[in-house]
Amino acid sequence: MVITDEDELDAFWDIARAHASLAGVPVYTGENPFRTLRPPSWAFGSTPEQADELLSLVLDGTKTATASSCADYAKEGEQLPAPRTLSIVLDGSGHPRALVVTTHARVVPFDQVDADHARDEGEGDGSLDHWRAVHERFFDEHADGGFLPDMPVVLERFRLLYPTR
């Protein structure tokens, strides 16, 4: 993936937080961390094409959930997503395109992911069988430690706060 320009991220964050009414009123509430702290940025998938395809599903409202390998968070030393966590989603070229907020996150074994989550990921025909086939292949190729049927998977639901086209 292309490295995102910090100035571009800052400009996006300025617009997105104002549009999403995140800044608050500092006179009444004190300094709001949303006024100064830019959330982390990331892209879906492992290729620019996957990033663009999955981002388009987010922007059109089809994709409201995602899944990732729990082992990858540990390997990178990153905290797991939690409710109210903001993220800037990048396109396949590394440009910021959307601001999302996590609404729910949980860790479950791969083989216990349910049909509701698979549907909310918005990919393919939305079935659990499709979800399992695609994610087994993805985790086998890209997850730290590869794929295991009972591997811990982070299931995250999110809401789109600010899109750009």
PDB file of C-alpha atoms in Angstrom:
ATOM      1  CA  MET A   1       0.000   0.000   0.000  1.00  0.00           C
ATOM      2  CA  VAL A   2       0.994   3.583  -0.564  1.00  0.00           C
ATOM      3  CA  ILE A   3       2.096   5.513   2.519  1.00  0.00           C
ATOM      4  CA  THR A   4      -0.503   8.146   3.330  1.00  0.00           C
ATOM      5  CA  ASP A   5       0.628  11.742   3.489  1.00  0.00           C
ATOM      6  CA  GLU A   6       0.306  13.105   7.051  1.00  0.00           C
ATOM      7  CA  ASP A   7      -0.947  16.480   5.781  1.00  0.00           C
ATOM      8  CA  GLU A   8      -3.662  14.740   3.761  1.00  0.00           C
ATOM      9  CA  LEU A   9      -4.734  12.765   6.848  1.00  0.00           C
ATOM     10  CA  ASP A  10      -4.797  15.922   8.971  1.00  0.00           C
ATOM     11  CA  ALA A  11      -6.887  17.772   6.364  1.00  0.00           C
ATOM     12  CA  PHE A  12      -9.321  14.860   6.119  1.00  0.00           C
ATOM     13  CA  TRP A  13      -9.571  14.659   9.920  1.00  0.00           C
ATOM     14  CA  ASP A  14     -10.320  18.403  10.171  1.00  0.00           C
ATOM     15  CA  ILE A  15     -13.208  18.073   7.716  1.00  0.00           C
ATOM     16  CA  ALA A  16     -14.504  14.720   8.986  1.00  0.00           C
ATOM     17  CA  ARG A  17     -14.622  15.633  12.675  1.00  0.00           C
ATOM     18  CA  ALA A  18     -16.411  18.912  11.902  1.00  0.00           C
ATOM     19  CA  HIS A  19     -18.902  17.129   9.641  1.00  0.00           C
ATOM     20  CA  ALA A  20     -19.496  14.387  12.239  1.00  0.00           C
ATOM     21  CA  SER A  21     -19.887  16.993  15.046  1.00  0.00           C
ATOM     22  CA  LEU A  22     -17.134  15.410  17.136  1.00  0.00           C
ATOM     23  CA  ALA A  23     -15.347  18.539  18.333  1.00  0.00           C
ATOM     24  CA  GLY A  24     -17.847  19.527  21.019  1.00  0.00           C
ATOM     25  CA  VAL A  25     -18.056  22.978  22.540  1.00  0.00           C
ATOM     26  CA  PRO A  26     -14.806  23.611  24.434  1.00  0.00           C
ATOM     27  CA  VAL A  27     -16.251  26.535  26.431  1.00  0.00           C
ATOM     28  CA  TYR A  28     -18.619  24.152  28.215  1.00  0.00           C
ATOM     29  CA  THR A  29     -16.844  20.824  28.106  1.00  0.00           C
ATOM     30  CA  GLY A  30     -13.147  21.695  28.261  1.00  0.00           C
ATOM     31  CA  GLU A  31     -10.679  20.641  25.603  1.00  0.00           C
ATOM     32  CA  ASN A  32     -12.073  17.678  23.726  1.00  0.00           C
ATOM     33  CA  PRO A  33      -9.442  15.133  22.632  1.00  0.00           C
ATOM     34  CA  PHE A  34     -11.273  14.856  19.272  1.00  0.00           C
ATOM     35  CA  ARG A  35     -10.113  18.398  18.550  1.00  0.00           C
ATOM     36  CA  THR A  36      -6.471  17.346  18.606  1.00  0.00           C
ATOM     37  CA  LEU A  37      -6.047  13.565  18.377  1.00  0.00           C
ATOM     38  CA  ARG A  38      -6.322  12.093  14.898  1.00  0.00           C
ATOM     39  CA  PRO A  39      -7.584   8.496  14.945  1.00  0.00           C
ATOM     40  CA  PRO A  40      -5.569   5.678  13.390  1.00  0.00           C
ATOM     41  CA  SER A  41      -5.902   5.025   9.674  1.00  0.00           C
ATOM     42  CA  TRP A  42      -6.007   1.690   7.890  1.00  0.00           C
ATOM     43  CA  ALA A  43      -7.304  -0.021   4.761  1.00  0.00           C
ATOM     44  CA  PHE A  44      -9.342  -3.178   4.308  1.00  0.00           C
ATOM     45  CA  GLY A  45      -7.799  -6.315   2.817  1.00  0.00           C
ATOM     46  CA  SER A  46      -4.242  -6.934   1.688  1.00  0.00           C
ATOM     47  CA  THR A  47      -4.151  -5.366  -1.784  1.00  0.00           C
ATOM     48  CA  PRO A  48      -5.124  -1.983  -3.202  1.00  0.00           C
ATOM     49  CA  GLU A  49      -7.905  -3.695  -5.170  1.00  0.00           C
ATOM     50  CA  GLN A  50      -9.360  -5.313  -2.030  1.00  0.00           C
ATOM     51  CA  ALA A  51      -9.115  -2.013  -0.164  1.00  0.00           C
ATOM     52  CA  ASP A  52     -11.070  -0.210  -2.890  1.00  0.00           C
ATOM     53  CA  GLU A  53     -13.661  -2.964  -3.275  1.00  0.00           C
ATOM     54  CA  LEU A  54     -14.390  -3.227   0.456  1.00  0.00           C
ATOM     55  CA  LEU A  55     -14.330   0.545   0.942  1.00  0.00           C
ATOM     56  CA  SER A  56     -16.959   0.930  -1.781  1.00  0.00           C
ATOM     57  CA  LEU A  57     -19.200  -1.464   0.176  1.00  0.00           C
ATOM     58  CA  VAL A  58     -18.760   0.727   3.258  1.00  0.00           C
ATOM     59  CA  LEU A  59     -19.518   3.924   1.350  1.00  0.00           C
ATOM     60  CA  ASP A  60     -22.710   2.508  -0.178  1.00  0.00           C
ATOM     61  CA  GLY A  61     -23.897   1.223   3.226  1.00  0.00           C
ATOM     62  CA  THR A  62     -23.613  -2.485   2.440  1.00  0.00           C
ATOM     63  CA  LYS A  63     -20.632  -3.251   4.694  1.00  0.00           C
ATOM     64  CA  THR A  64     -21.120  -2.461   8.391  1.00  0.00           C
ATOM     65  CA  ALA A  65     -18.811  -5.105   9.875  1.00  0.00           C
ATOM     66  CA  THR A  66     -15.375  -6.583   9.435  1.00  0.00           C
ATOM     67  CA  ALA A  67     -13.266  -9.419  10.813  1.00  0.00           C
ATOM     68  CA  SER A  68      -9.558  -9.737  11.482  1.00  0.00           C
ATOM     69  CA  SER A  69      -7.133 -12.170  13.013  1.00  0.00           C
ATOM     70  CA  CYS A  70      -6.623 -11.601  16.720  1.00  0.00           C
ATOM     71  CA  ALA A  71      -3.030 -12.798  16.311  1.00  0.00           C
ATOM     72  CA  ASP A  72      -2.299  -9.899  13.954  1.00  0.00           C
ATOM     73  CA  TYR A  73      -3.176  -7.375  16.666  1.00  0.00           C
ATOM     74  CA  ALA A  74      -0.823  -9.132  19.085  1.00  0.00           C
ATOM     75  CA  LYS A  75       1.973  -9.302  16.507  1.00  0.00           C
ATOM     76  CA  GLU A  76       1.691  -5.568  15.779  1.00  0.00           C
ATOM     77  CA  GLY A  77       1.276  -4.658  19.466  1.00  0.00           C
ATOM     78  CA  GLU A  78      -2.047  -2.965  18.706  1.00  0.00           C
ATOM     79  CA  GLN A  79      -5.051  -2.772  20.994  1.00  0.00           C
ATOM     80  CA  LEU A  80      -8.197  -4.550  19.895  1.00  0.00           C
ATOM     81  CA  PRO A  81     -10.995  -2.306  18.630  1.00  0.00           C
ATOM     82  CA  ALA A  82     -13.538  -1.228  21.213  1.00  0.00           C
ATOM     83  CA  PRO A  83     -16.872   0.593  21.056  1.00  0.00           C
ATOM     84  CA  ARG A  84     -16.535   4.324  20.327  1.00  0.00           C
ATOM     85  CA  THR A  85     -13.138   3.836  18.656  1.00  0.00           C
ATOM     86  CA  LEU A  86     -12.773   6.067  15.604  1.00  0.00           C
ATOM     87  CA  SER A  87     -10.849   5.063  12.480  1.00  0.00           C
ATOM     88  CA  ILE A  88     -10.003   6.681   9.178  1.00  0.00           C
ATOM     89  CA  VAL A  89     -10.426   4.187   6.342  1.00  0.00           C
ATOM     90  CA  LEU A  90      -8.050   4.517   3.407  1.00  0.00           C
ATOM     91  CA  ASP A  91      -8.576   3.592  -0.221  1.00  0.00           C
ATOM     92  CA  GLY A  92      -6.183   1.365  -2.141  1.00  0.00           C
ATOM     93  CA  SER A  93      -3.950   4.322  -2.966  1.00  0.00           C
ATOM     94  CA  GLY A  94      -3.625   5.298   0.693  1.00  0.00           C
ATOM     95  CA  HIS A  95      -5.982   8.293   0.549  1.00  0.00           C
ATOM     96  CA  PRO A  96      -8.405   8.874   3.458  1.00  0.00           C
ATOM     97  CA  ARG A  97     -11.980   8.261   2.343  1.00  0.00           C
ATOM     98  CA  ALA A  98     -14.166   7.511   5.363  1.00  0.00           C
ATOM     99  CA  LEU A  99     -14.458   8.053   9.097  1.00  0.00           C
ATOM    100  CA  VAL A 100     -16.041   5.148  10.984  1.00  0.00           C
ATOM    101  CA  VAL A 101     -16.806   4.492  14.628  1.00  0.00           C
ATOM    102  CA  THR A 102     -16.753   1.013  16.143  1.00  0.00           C
ATOM    103  CA  THR A 103     -20.122   0.191  17.675  1.00  0.00           C
ATOM    104  CA  HIS A 104     -19.403  -3.348  18.867  1.00  0.00           C
ATOM    105  CA  ALA A 105     -16.359  -5.631  19.031  1.00  0.00           C
ATOM    106  CA  ARG A 106     -15.865  -9.179  20.254  1.00  0.00           C
ATOM    107  CA  VAL A 107     -13.435 -12.052  19.827  1.00  0.00           C
ATOM    108  CA  VAL A 108     -14.774 -15.473  18.854  1.00  0.00           C
ATOM    109  CA  PRO A 109     -13.299 -18.627  17.351  1.00  0.00           C
ATOM    110  CA  PHE A 110     -13.479 -18.613  13.536  1.00  0.00           C
ATOM    111  CA  ASP A 111     -15.852 -21.581  13.501  1.00  0.00           C
ATOM    112  CA  GLN A 112     -18.308 -19.700  15.764  1.00  0.00           C
ATOM    113  CA  VAL A 113     -18.785 -16.630  13.559  1.00  0.00           C
ATOM    114  CA  ASP A 114     -22.527 -16.337  12.953  1.00  0.00           C
ATOM    115  CA  ALA A 115     -24.599 -15.695   9.841  1.00  0.00           C
ATOM    116  CA  ASP A 116     -25.600 -12.203  11.017  1.00  0.00           C
ATOM    117  CA  HIS A 117     -21.985 -11.092  11.108  1.00  0.00           C
ATOM    118  CA  ALA A 118     -21.278 -12.662   7.715  1.00  0.00           C
ATOM    119  CA  ARG A 119     -24.270 -10.821   6.218  1.00  0.00           C
ATOM    120  CA  ASP A 120     -23.205  -7.497   7.737  1.00  0.00           C
ATOM    121  CA  GLU A 121     -19.762  -7.770   6.154  1.00  0.00           C
ATOM    122  CA  GLY A 122     -21.631  -7.292   2.867  1.00  0.00           C
ATOM    123  CA  GLU A 123     -19.393  -9.420   0.688  1.00  0.00           C
ATOM    124  CA  GLY A 124     -20.451 -11.853  -2.035  1.00  0.00           C
ATOM    125  CA  ASP A 125     -23.898 -13.325  -1.491  1.00  0.00           C
ATOM    126  CA  GLY A 126     -23.798 -12.452   2.231  1.00  0.00           C
ATOM    127  CA  SER A 127     -23.985 -16.086   3.308  1.00  0.00           C
ATOM    128  CA  LEU A 128     -21.997 -17.625   6.117  1.00  0.00           C
ATOM    129  CA  ASP A 129     -20.613 -20.237   3.684  1.00  0.00           C
ATOM    130  CA  HIS A 130     -19.257 -17.488   1.412  1.00  0.00           C
ATOM    131  CA  TRP A 131     -17.837 -15.604   4.396  1.00  0.00           C
ATOM    132  CA  ARG A 132     -16.066 -18.707   5.696  1.00  0.00           C
ATOM    133  CA  ALA A 133     -14.557 -19.616   2.315  1.00  0.00           C
ATOM    134  CA  VAL A 134     -13.257 -16.103   1.631  1.00  0.00           C
ATOM    135  CA  HIS A 135     -11.945 -15.514   5.147  1.00  0.00           C
ATOM    136  CA  GLU A 136     -10.341 -18.953   5.477  1.00  0.00           C
ATOM    137  CA  ARG A 137      -8.368 -18.245   2.294  1.00  0.00           C
ATOM    138  CA  PHE A 138      -7.507 -14.699   3.428  1.00  0.00           C
ATOM    139  CA  PHE A 139      -6.372 -15.771   6.907  1.00  0.00           C
ATOM    140  CA  ASP A 140      -4.401 -18.699   5.488  1.00  0.00           C
ATOM    141  CA  GLU A 141      -2.465 -16.315   3.207  1.00  0.00           C
ATOM    142  CA  HIS A 142      -2.173 -13.229   5.428  1.00  0.00           C
ATOM    143  CA  ALA A 143      -2.806 -13.860   9.138  1.00  0.00           C
ATOM    144  CA  ASP A 144       0.032 -14.326  11.579  1.00  0.00           C
ATOM    145  CA  GLY A 145       0.126 -18.095  12.114  1.00  0.00           C
ATOM    146  CA  GLY A 146      -2.141 -18.802   9.136  1.00  0.00           C
ATOM    147  CA  PHE A 147      -5.647 -20.221   9.340  1.00  0.00           C
ATOM    148  CA  LEU A 148      -6.997 -22.541  12.018  1.00  0.00           C
ATOM    149  CA  PRO A 149     -10.706 -23.443  12.327  1.00  0.00           C
ATOM    150  CA  ASP A 150     -10.754 -22.290  15.952  1.00  0.00           C
ATOM    151  CA  MET A 151      -8.437 -19.287  15.595  1.00  0.00           C
ATOM    152  CA  PRO A 152      -9.563 -16.195  17.522  1.00  0.00           C
ATOM    153  CA  VAL A 153     -11.174 -13.670  15.190  1.00  0.00           C
ATOM    154  CA  VAL A 154     -11.949 -10.049  16.051  1.00  0.00           C
ATOM    155  CA  LEU A 155     -15.479  -9.217  14.892  1.00  0.00           C
ATOM    156  CA  GLU A 156     -16.092  -5.513  14.622  1.00  0.00           C
ATOM    157  CA  ARG A 157     -19.258  -3.629  13.772  1.00  0.00           C
ATOM    158  CA  PHE A 158     -19.007  -0.004  12.772  1.00  0.00           C
ATOM    159  CA  ARG A 159     -21.036   2.975  11.628  1.00  0.00           C
ATOM    160  CA  LEU A 160     -20.006   5.307   8.830  1.00  0.00           C
ATOM    161  CA  LEU A 161     -19.738   8.866  10.186  1.00  0.00           C
ATOM    162  CA  TYR A 162     -18.259  10.684   7.219  1.00  0.00           C
ATOM    163  CA  PRO A 163     -17.746   9.528   3.650  1.00  0.00           C
ATOM    164  CA  THR A 164     -15.996  11.189   0.737  1.00  0.00           C
ATOM    165  CA  ARG A 165     -16.471  10.194  -2.869  1.00  0.00           C
TER     166      ARG A 165
END
